């Protein structure tokens, strides 16, 4: 779970006419830089998986100039079983394990990156940080 959204961009009409889409299973073995793991985690045949949108997660992108939306998908194999290395399925499995123990996890995420450029003068406005490309993020 590298914190990078992986998926497809589709015109609204195409999204609405399809109930599932396909992605290669290897998408879950990519690093944040787009490289692949050296360890064999998946079937070397790199089969396609089915992705089905969870419409409860559909959200409009308020920053987009043209109307756009995003949706989170659940991932399945052709036989209907969940893709066990899908980050969303991993989380569901963890939550089920807690539930089986009659426990509820408490999470406190820690940001490991800067949301704004370092600013030592509180009278100055906040600015986007400089990215790895050397250019200021927008």
PDB file of N, CA and C in Angstrom, residues 2-39:
ATOM      1  N   UNK A   2       1.163   1.704  -1.169  1.00  0.00           N
ATOM      2  CA  UNK A   2       2.117   2.786  -1.331  1.00  0.00           C
ATOM      3  C   UNK A   2       1.487   4.166  -1.235  1.00  0.00           C
ATOM      4  N   UNK A   3       0.191   4.258  -1.047  1.00  0.00           N
ATOM      5  CA  UNK A   3      -0.451   5.556  -0.947  1.00  0.00           C
ATOM      6  C   UNK A   3      -0.646   6.239  -2.279  1.00  0.00           C
ATOM      7  N   UNK A   4      -0.541   5.499  -3.362  1.00  0.00           N
ATOM      8  CA  UNK A   4      -0.730   6.050  -4.697  1.00  0.00           C
ATOM      9  C   UNK A   4      -1.995   5.443  -5.288  1.00  0.00           C
ATOM     10  N   UNK A   5      -2.899   6.292  -5.712  1.00  0.00           N
ATOM     11  CA  UNK A   5      -4.129   5.785  -6.334  1.00  0.00           C
ATOM     12  C   UNK A   5      -3.791   5.195  -7.695  1.00  0.00           C
ATOM     13  N   UNK A   6      -4.265   4.001  -7.947  1.00  0.00           N
ATOM     14  CA  UNK A   6      -4.052   3.338  -9.238  1.00  0.00           C
ATOM     15  C   UNK A   6      -5.415   3.102  -9.868  1.00  0.00           C
ATOM     16  N   UNK A   7      -5.538   3.351 -11.133  1.00  0.00           N
ATOM     17  CA  UNK A   7      -6.823   3.114 -11.763  1.00  0.00           C
ATOM     18  C   UNK A   7      -6.865   3.611 -13.182  1.00  0.00           C
ATOM     19  N   UNK A   8      -8.051   3.927 -13.631  1.00  0.00           N
ATOM     20  CA  UNK A   8      -8.279   4.365 -15.002  1.00  0.00           C
ATOM     21  C   UNK A   8      -9.094   5.647 -15.006  1.00  0.00           C
ATOM     22  N   UNK A   9      -8.866   6.447 -16.036  1.00  0.00           N
ATOM     23  CA  UNK A   9      -9.696   7.627 -16.258  1.00  0.00           C
ATOM     24  C   UNK A   9     -10.636   7.294 -17.405  1.00  0.00           C
ATOM     25  N   UNK A  10     -11.926   7.532 -17.195  1.00  0.00           N
ATOM     26  CA  UNK A  10     -12.932   7.211 -18.205  1.00  0.00           C
ATOM     27  C   UNK A  10     -13.881   8.376 -18.400  1.00  0.00           C
ATOM     28  N   UNK A  11     -14.391   8.541 -19.622  1.00  0.00           N
ATOM     29  CA  UNK A  11     -15.490   9.491 -19.804  1.00  0.00           C
ATOM     30  C   UNK A  11     -16.707   8.980 -19.023  1.00  0.00           C
ATOM     31  N   UNK A  12     -17.531   9.879 -18.538  1.00  0.00           N
ATOM     32  CA  UNK A  12     -18.695   9.503 -17.724  1.00  0.00           C
ATOM     33  C   UNK A  12     -19.582   8.491 -18.429  1.00  0.00           C
ATOM     34  N   UNK A  13     -19.798   8.670 -19.733  1.00  0.00           N
ATOM     35  CA  UNK A  13     -20.687   7.759 -20.465  1.00  0.00           C
ATOM     36  C   UNK A  13     -20.158   6.331 -20.431  1.00  0.00           C
ATOM     37  N   UNK A  14     -18.860   6.175 -20.625  1.00  0.00           N
ATOM     38  CA  UNK A  14     -18.266   4.833 -20.628  1.00  0.00           C
ATOM     39  C   UNK A  14     -18.341   4.221 -19.232  1.00  0.00           C
ATOM     40  N   UNK A  15     -18.093   5.020 -18.202  1.00  0.00           N
ATOM     41  CA  UNK A  15     -18.191   4.529 -16.824  1.00  0.00           C
ATOM     42  C   UNK A  15     -19.603   4.030 -16.534  1.00  0.00           C
ATOM     43  N   UNK A  16     -20.601   4.794 -16.959  1.00  0.00           N
ATOM     44  CA  UNK A  16     -21.990   4.441 -16.665  1.00  0.00           C
ATOM     45  C   UNK A  16     -22.458   3.196 -17.416  1.00  0.00           C
ATOM     46  N   UNK A  17     -21.878   2.912 -18.576  1.00  0.00           N
ATOM     47  CA  UNK A  17     -22.336   1.743 -19.344  1.00  0.00           C
ATOM     48  C   UNK A  17     -21.629   0.452 -18.934  1.00  0.00           C
ATOM     49  N   UNK A  18     -20.622   0.524 -18.082  1.00  0.00           N
ATOM     50  CA  UNK A  18     -19.893  -0.662 -17.638  1.00  0.00           C
ATOM     51  C   UNK A  18     -20.130  -0.900 -16.155  1.00  0.00           C
ATOM     52  N   UNK A  19     -20.299  -2.158 -15.752  1.00  0.00           N
ATOM     53  CA  UNK A  19     -20.415  -2.442 -14.321  1.00  0.00           C
ATOM     54  C   UNK A  19     -19.070  -2.875 -13.746  1.00  0.00           C
ATOM     55  N   UNK A  20     -18.163  -3.324 -14.604  1.00  0.00           N
ATOM     56  CA  UNK A  20     -16.823  -3.710 -14.165  1.00  0.00           C
ATOM     57  C   UNK A  20     -15.803  -3.242 -15.192  1.00  0.00           C
ATOM     58  N   UNK A  21     -14.576  -3.134 -14.741  1.00  0.00           N
ATOM     59  CA  UNK A  21     -13.445  -2.833 -15.615  1.00  0.00           C
ATOM     60  C   UNK A  21     -12.352  -3.833 -15.282  1.00  0.00           C
ATOM     61  N   UNK A  22     -11.298  -3.821 -16.045  1.00  0.00           N
ATOM     62  CA  UNK A  22     -10.181  -4.734 -15.809  1.00  0.00           C
ATOM     63  C   UNK A  22      -8.897  -3.947 -15.559  1.00  0.00           C
ATOM     64  N   UNK A  23      -8.073  -4.510 -14.683  1.00  0.00           N
ATOM     65  CA  UNK A  23      -6.730  -3.994 -14.425  1.00  0.00           C
ATOM     66  C   UNK A  23      -5.804  -5.194 -14.303  1.00  0.00           C
ATOM     67  N   UNK A  24      -4.514  -5.032 -14.588  1.00  0.00           N
ATOM     68  CA  UNK A  24      -3.592  -6.138 -14.331  1.00  0.00           C
ATOM     69  C   UNK A  24      -3.372  -6.280 -12.822  1.00  0.00           C
ATOM     70  N   UNK A  25      -3.294  -7.507 -12.359  1.00  0.00           N
ATOM     71  CA  UNK A  25      -3.086  -7.753 -10.926  1.00  0.00           C
ATOM     72  C   UNK A  25      -1.777  -7.135 -10.446  1.00  0.00           C
ATOM     73  N   UNK A  26      -0.804  -7.014 -11.335  1.00  0.00           N
ATOM     74  CA  UNK A  26       0.508  -6.483 -10.953  1.00  0.00           C
ATOM     75  C   UNK A  26       0.457  -5.029 -10.498  1.00  0.00           C
ATOM     76  N   UNK A  27      -0.661  -4.347 -10.717  1.00  0.00           N
ATOM     77  CA  UNK A  27      -0.769  -2.950 -10.297  1.00  0.00           C
ATOM     78  C   UNK A  27      -0.521  -2.820  -8.787  1.00  0.00           C
ATOM     79  N   UNK A  28      -0.792  -3.892  -8.035  1.00  0.00           N
ATOM     80  CA  UNK A  28      -0.598  -3.841  -6.584  1.00  0.00           C
ATOM     81  C   UNK A  28       0.834  -4.137  -6.161  1.00  0.00           C
ATOM     82  N   UNK A  29       1.695  -4.456  -7.109  1.00  0.00           N
ATOM     83  CA  UNK A  29       3.095  -4.708  -6.763  1.00  0.00           C
ATOM     84  C   UNK A  29       4.003  -3.580  -7.241  1.00  0.00           C
ATOM     85  N   UNK A  30       3.423  -2.468  -7.682  1.00  0.00           N
ATOM     86  CA  UNK A  30       4.216  -1.312  -8.098  1.00  0.00           C
ATOM     87  C   UNK A  30       4.586  -0.465  -6.895  1.00  0.00           C
ATOM     88  N   UNK A  31       5.795   0.075  -6.934  1.00  0.00           N
ATOM     89  CA  UNK A  31       6.236   0.989  -5.888  1.00  0.00           C
ATOM     90  C   UNK A  31       5.754   2.401  -6.220  1.00  0.00           C
ATOM     91  N   UNK A  32       6.014   3.349  -5.334  1.00  0.00           N
ATOM     92  CA  UNK A  32       5.586   4.725  -5.581  1.00  0.00           C
ATOM     93  C   UNK A  32       6.288   5.339  -6.784  1.00  0.00           C
ATOM     94  N   UNK A  33       7.418   4.773  -7.196  1.00  0.00           N
ATOM     95  CA  UNK A  33       8.140   5.292  -8.359  1.00  0.00           C
ATOM     96  C   UNK A  33       7.775   4.553  -9.642  1.00  0.00           C
ATOM     97  N   UNK A  34       6.831   3.609  -9.559  1.00  0.00           N
ATOM     98  CA  UNK A  34       6.386   2.890 -10.743  1.00  0.00           C
ATOM     99  C   UNK A  34       7.163   1.624 -11.040  1.00  0.00           C
ATOM    100  N   UNK A  35       8.169   1.327 -10.219  1.00  0.00           N
ATOM    101  CA  UNK A  35       8.930   0.088 -10.403  1.00  0.00           C
ATOM    102  C   UNK A  35       8.146  -1.068  -9.792  1.00  0.00           C
ATOM    103  N   UNK A  36       8.552  -2.292 -10.133  1.00  0.00           N
ATOM    104  CA  UNK A  36       7.874  -3.469  -9.603  1.00  0.00           C
ATOM    105  C   UNK A  36       8.744  -4.157  -8.561  1.00  0.00           C
ATOM    106  N   UNK A  37       8.102  -4.828  -7.620  1.00  0.00           N
ATOM    107  CA  UNK A  37       8.820  -5.574  -6.591  1.00  0.00           C
ATOM    108  C   UNK A  37       9.644  -6.687  -7.226  1.00  0.00           C
ATOM    109  N   UNK A  38      10.781  -6.999  -6.613  1.00  0.00           N
ATOM    110  CA  UNK A  38      11.607  -8.103  -7.090  1.00  0.00           C
ATOM    111  C   UNK A  38      11.057  -9.448  -6.633  1.00  0.00           C
ATOM    112  N   UNK A  39      10.323  -9.441  -5.536  1.00  0.00           N
ATOM    113  CA  UNK A  39       9.767 -10.677  -4.977  1.00  0.00           C
ATOM    114  C   UNK A  39       8.523 -11.092  -5.745  1.00  0.00           C
TER     115      UNK A  39
END
